[in-house]
Short mmCIF file of C-alpha atoms in Angstrom, two decimals:
data_model
loop_
_atom_site.label_atom_id
_atom_site.label_comp_id
_atom_site.label_asym_id
_atom_site.label_seq_id
_atom_site.Cartn_x
_atom_site.Cartn_y
_atom_site.Cartn_z
CA LYS A 14 146.15 -29.79 -38.58
CA ASN A 15 146.12 -27.14 -41.44
CA GLU A 16 149.67 -24.60 -42.20
CA VAL A 17 150.42 -22.49 -45.06
CA GLU A 18 153.64 -21.65 -45.48
CA GLN A 19 154.66 -19.08 -47.96
CA SER A 20 157.63 -17.86 -49.72
CA PRO A 21 159.51 -15.60 -49.63
CA GLN A 22 159.74 -14.43 -46.46
CA ASN A 23 160.95 -10.89 -47.66
CA LEU A 24 161.41 -9.92 -51.22
CA THR A 25 162.65 -7.04 -52.58
CA ALA A 26 162.50 -5.78 -56.82
CA GLN A 27 162.85 -3.30 -59.11
CA GLU A 28 160.31 -0.94 -60.11
CA GLY A 29 159.08 -3.26 -63.19
CA GLU A 30 159.75 -5.92 -62.59
CA PHE A 31 157.36 -9.59 -62.67
CA ILE A 32 156.87 -11.02 -58.59
CA THR A 33 155.76 -14.24 -57.21
CA ILE A 34 154.76 -14.85 -54.53
CA ASN A 35 153.98 -18.90 -53.43
CA CYS A 36 151.68 -19.73 -50.70
CA SER A 37 150.90 -23.71 -50.38
CA TYR A 38 149.35 -25.11 -47.73
CA SER A 39 148.38 -29.29 -45.71
CA VAL A 40 145.43 -29.93 -46.53
CA GLY A 41 142.55 -29.97 -48.70
CA ILE A 42 140.42 -26.45 -48.46
CA SER A 43 137.01 -25.31 -49.27
CA ALA A 44 138.53 -21.65 -50.42
CA LEU A 45 142.44 -19.12 -50.71
CA HIS A 46 142.26 -15.80 -50.00
CA TRP A 47 145.10 -13.32 -50.75
CA LEU A 48 145.13 -9.89 -48.79
CA GLN A 49 147.13 -7.36 -48.76
CA GLN A 50 148.84 -5.35 -45.27
CA HIS A 51 150.36 -2.08 -45.77
CA PRO A 52 152.96 -0.06 -43.65
CA GLY A 53 149.89 1.39 -41.47
CA GLY A 54 148.47 -2.23 -40.98
CA GLY A 55 145.46 -1.92 -42.37
CA ILE A 56 144.25 -5.19 -44.49
CA VAL A 57 142.14 -5.50 -47.50
CA SER A 58 141.07 -9.10 -49.67
CA LEU A 59 142.88 -9.21 -52.90
CA PHE A 60 141.21 -12.36 -53.94
CA MET A 61 139.93 -15.33 -53.24
CA LEU A 62 139.52 -18.67 -54.75
CA SER A 63 139.49 -22.01 -55.48
CA SER A 64 140.12 -23.29 -58.73
CA GLY A 65 141.58 -21.69 -61.70
CA LYS A 66 142.20 -18.02 -62.42
CA LYS A 67 141.94 -14.91 -61.49
CA LYS A 68 143.08 -10.96 -62.71
CA HIS A 69 142.98 -7.89 -61.13
CA GLY A 70 144.59 -4.82 -63.34
CA ARG A 71 148.07 -6.18 -62.45
CA LEU A 72 146.83 -8.98 -59.50
CA ILE A 73 146.95 -12.14 -60.75
CA ALA A 74 146.86 -15.48 -59.04
CA THR A 75 146.12 -18.87 -59.81
CA ILE A 76 145.66 -21.78 -57.68
CA ASN A 77 146.54 -25.67 -58.85
CA ILE A 78 144.08 -27.83 -55.76
CA GLN A 79 145.69 -30.69 -56.28
CA GLU A 80 149.24 -29.14 -56.09
CA LYS A 81 148.31 -27.71 -52.85
CA HIS A 82 149.42 -24.06 -54.81
CA SER A 83 148.69 -21.01 -54.79
CA SER A 84 150.72 -17.71 -56.39
CA LEU A 85 150.16 -14.42 -56.03
CA HIS A 86 151.80 -12.60 -59.36
CA ILE A 87 152.50 -8.86 -60.07
CA THR A 88 153.38 -7.20 -63.06
CA ALA A 89 154.79 -3.92 -63.84
CA SER A 90 155.85 -3.65 -60.13
CA HIS A 91 155.00 -0.13 -58.80
CA PRO A 92 157.26 1.05 -55.19
CA ARG A 93 153.19 1.87 -54.09
CA ASP A 94 152.59 -2.74 -53.81
CA SER A 95 155.84 -2.40 -51.05
CA ALA A 96 153.59 -4.36 -48.35
CA VAL A 97 152.95 -8.07 -47.05
CA TYR A 98 150.99 -10.33 -49.27
CA ILE A 99 149.27 -13.09 -46.85
CA CYS A 100 148.37 -16.21 -48.16
CA ALA A 101 144.78 -17.69 -45.78
CA VAL A 102 143.32 -20.66 -47.07
CA ARG A 103 139.19 -21.99 -45.68
CA VAL A 104 138.69 -25.41 -44.46
CA GLY A 105 134.19 -25.95 -44.60
CA ASN A 106 133.48 -23.74 -42.16
CA THR A 107 135.57 -22.42 -40.40
CA PRO A 108 137.79 -19.74 -39.84
CA LEU A 109 140.33 -18.86 -42.10
CA VAL A 110 144.22 -20.02 -40.99
CA PHE A 111 146.56 -17.39 -42.36
CA GLY A 112 150.06 -17.66 -43.39
CA LYS A 113 152.83 -15.11 -41.62
CA GLY A 114 153.89 -12.94 -44.61
CA THR A 115 155.53 -12.16 -47.09
CA ARG A 116 157.23 -8.66 -47.02
CA LEU A 117 157.99 -7.22 -50.17
CA SER A 118 159.84 -4.05 -51.14
CA VAL A 119 159.32 -2.55 -54.60
CA ILE A 120 162.39 -0.05 -55.33
CA ALA A 121 162.27 3.40 -57.91
CA ASP B 30 132.49 5.17 -41.35
CA ALA B 31 134.40 2.16 -41.48
CA ASP B 32 132.96 -1.06 -42.31
CA VAL B 33 134.58 -2.58 -39.35
CA THR B 34 135.89 -0.39 -37.04
CA GLN B 35 137.97 -0.85 -33.58
CA THR B 36 138.67 0.83 -30.00
CA PRO B 37 140.51 2.15 -29.40
CA ARG B 38 143.30 2.72 -32.00
CA ASN B 39 146.42 2.64 -29.71
CA ARG B 40 147.16 1.39 -26.07
CA ILE B 41 149.34 1.15 -23.31
CA THR B 42 148.44 -0.28 -20.18
CA LYS B 43 150.03 -1.62 -17.00
CA THR B 44 151.21 -5.66 -16.20
CA GLY B 45 147.87 -6.53 -14.06
CA LYS B 46 145.31 -4.35 -16.14
CA ARG B 47 141.68 -5.77 -17.62
CA ILE B 48 141.27 -3.90 -20.97
CA MET B 49 138.93 -3.85 -23.44
CA LEU B 50 139.23 -3.81 -27.16
CA GLU B 51 135.82 -3.23 -28.64
CA CYS B 52 134.91 -4.00 -32.01
CA SER B 53 131.76 -2.62 -34.38
CA GLN B 54 130.75 -3.17 -37.35
CA THR B 55 127.84 -2.07 -40.37
CA LYS B 56 128.28 -4.95 -42.62
CA GLY B 57 125.63 -6.87 -41.12
CA HIS B 58 127.53 -10.03 -40.80
CA ASP B 59 126.91 -12.17 -38.84
CA ARG B 60 130.59 -14.24 -38.42
CA MET B 61 133.41 -11.72 -36.44
CA TYR B 62 137.07 -13.30 -35.61
CA TRP B 63 139.75 -11.53 -33.06
CA TYR B 64 143.31 -11.82 -34.44
CA ARG B 65 146.27 -11.52 -32.81
CA GLN B 66 149.67 -10.42 -34.53
CA ASP B 67 152.98 -10.96 -33.84
CA PRO B 68 156.16 -9.98 -35.99
CA GLY B 69 157.16 -13.57 -37.97
CA LEU B 70 154.22 -15.10 -36.83
CA GLY B 71 151.31 -14.20 -39.59
CA LEU B 72 147.40 -13.65 -37.92
CA ARG B 73 146.54 -16.30 -35.29
CA LEU B 74 142.57 -16.43 -33.64
CA ILE B 75 141.58 -15.83 -30.72
CA TYR B 76 137.35 -16.30 -30.21
CA TYR B 77 134.96 -16.15 -32.84
CA SER B 78 131.69 -15.81 -33.25
CA PHE B 79 129.17 -17.44 -35.87
CA ASP B 80 126.24 -15.34 -34.26
CA VAL B 81 124.77 -13.57 -30.55
CA LYS B 82 124.14 -16.50 -29.25
CA ASP B 83 128.12 -18.72 -30.50
CA ILE B 84 131.29 -18.45 -28.80
CA ASN B 85 133.72 -20.37 -29.58
CA LYS B 86 138.05 -20.40 -29.31
CA GLY B 87 140.16 -20.25 -31.12
CA GLU B 88 144.10 -21.25 -31.11
CA ILE B 89 145.81 -19.39 -28.82
CA SER B 90 142.96 -18.07 -25.98
CA ASP B 91 144.55 -18.60 -23.49
CA GLY B 92 143.99 -14.43 -20.76
CA TYR B 93 141.23 -13.38 -23.22
CA SER B 94 137.56 -13.61 -22.09
CA VAL B 95 135.35 -11.96 -24.91
CA SER B 96 131.35 -10.74 -25.03
CA ARG B 97 129.22 -10.75 -28.01
CA GLN B 98 126.60 -7.89 -26.79
CA ALA B 99 125.02 -7.82 -30.36
CA GLN B 100 125.76 -8.57 -34.37
CA ALA B 101 127.09 -5.52 -34.80
CA LYS B 102 129.69 -5.83 -31.64
CA PHE B 103 131.61 -8.09 -30.99
CA SER B 104 134.93 -7.30 -27.34
CA LEU B 105 138.09 -8.27 -26.57
CA SER B 106 138.76 -8.58 -22.79
CA LEU B 107 142.32 -9.03 -21.59
CA GLU B 108 141.51 -9.45 -17.25
CA SER B 109 145.29 -9.28 -16.84
CA ALA B 110 147.49 -8.20 -19.73
CA ILE B 111 151.18 -9.96 -19.46
CA PRO B 112 153.48 -8.07 -21.55
CA ASN B 113 153.20 -10.86 -23.89
CA GLN B 114 150.16 -9.81 -24.78
CA THR B 115 151.64 -6.60 -26.84
CA ALA B 116 150.56 -7.17 -30.51
CA LEU B 117 148.38 -5.72 -33.11
CA TYR B 118 144.72 -7.19 -32.76
CA PHE B 119 142.20 -6.92 -35.10
CA CYS B 120 138.95 -7.83 -35.96
CA ALA B 121 136.84 -8.54 -38.93
CA THR B 122 133.71 -10.31 -40.30
CA SER B 123 132.09 -11.80 -42.99
CA ASP B 124 129.57 -14.07 -44.65
CA PRO B 125 128.72 -17.34 -46.49
CA ARG B 126 126.02 -15.39 -48.06
CA THR B 127 128.97 -13.14 -49.69
CA SER B 128 131.84 -16.24 -50.12
CA TYR B 129 133.35 -15.57 -46.56
CA GLY B 130 134.97 -12.01 -48.07
CA TYR B 131 137.08 -11.17 -45.01
CA THR B 132 136.90 -7.12 -43.76
CA PHE B 133 138.89 -6.07 -41.17
CA GLY B 134 138.87 -3.04 -38.85
CA SER B 135 141.95 -1.49 -38.89
CA GLY B 136 143.99 -3.08 -35.78
CA THR B 137 144.21 -2.28 -31.93
CA ARG B 138 148.48 -1.63 -30.96
CA LEU B 139 148.46 -2.65 -27.63
CA THR B 140 151.31 -2.54 -25.52
CA VAL B 141 151.98 -3.81 -22.03
CA VAL B 142 154.19 -2.82 -19.65
#
């Protein structure tokens, strides 16, 4: 069974801090997704990656396929980054399997 | 209009009642999914459909059924609702032609009393 573990579960940061959220998984995957869920509940896709690194604005996602590990970094964090960040993995053609999420609070 | 629309947004129902949650999409995606989200448990797959004639059970399908009425419509039914089905329900779509990027609906908050 493919399991997806995220750490930490909860994270509080001061505005401006560099933030790292980690994701590890147990089996070989085809792709890994990072998603964001705001307090209103809506879920949006941030990144989809199968190797290397992707960057969008202040967000950076990396993946190490050999170590079965991915990180999501937020530079110069801001209160509007407060959300739940969710890691999910896909194996071949199968539906995504989700981690439990990391709840981030950024305090001004 | 949203790409993936779920109705209703909120629903309170009584134990034993039948309830249907509806999902429609304008993405033109063949693949549709129903997930359930509970605090501390993340999103868990209930049912999924890769095209109109394809229905598959997910991790937690007991107590639920689905209908894929058209490429754009995928409904989730609770035949006899029970309190532990109280949760936030999400419909999602994806398409291999766009590298399997997922688009989610806004969610339906269901409370069974």
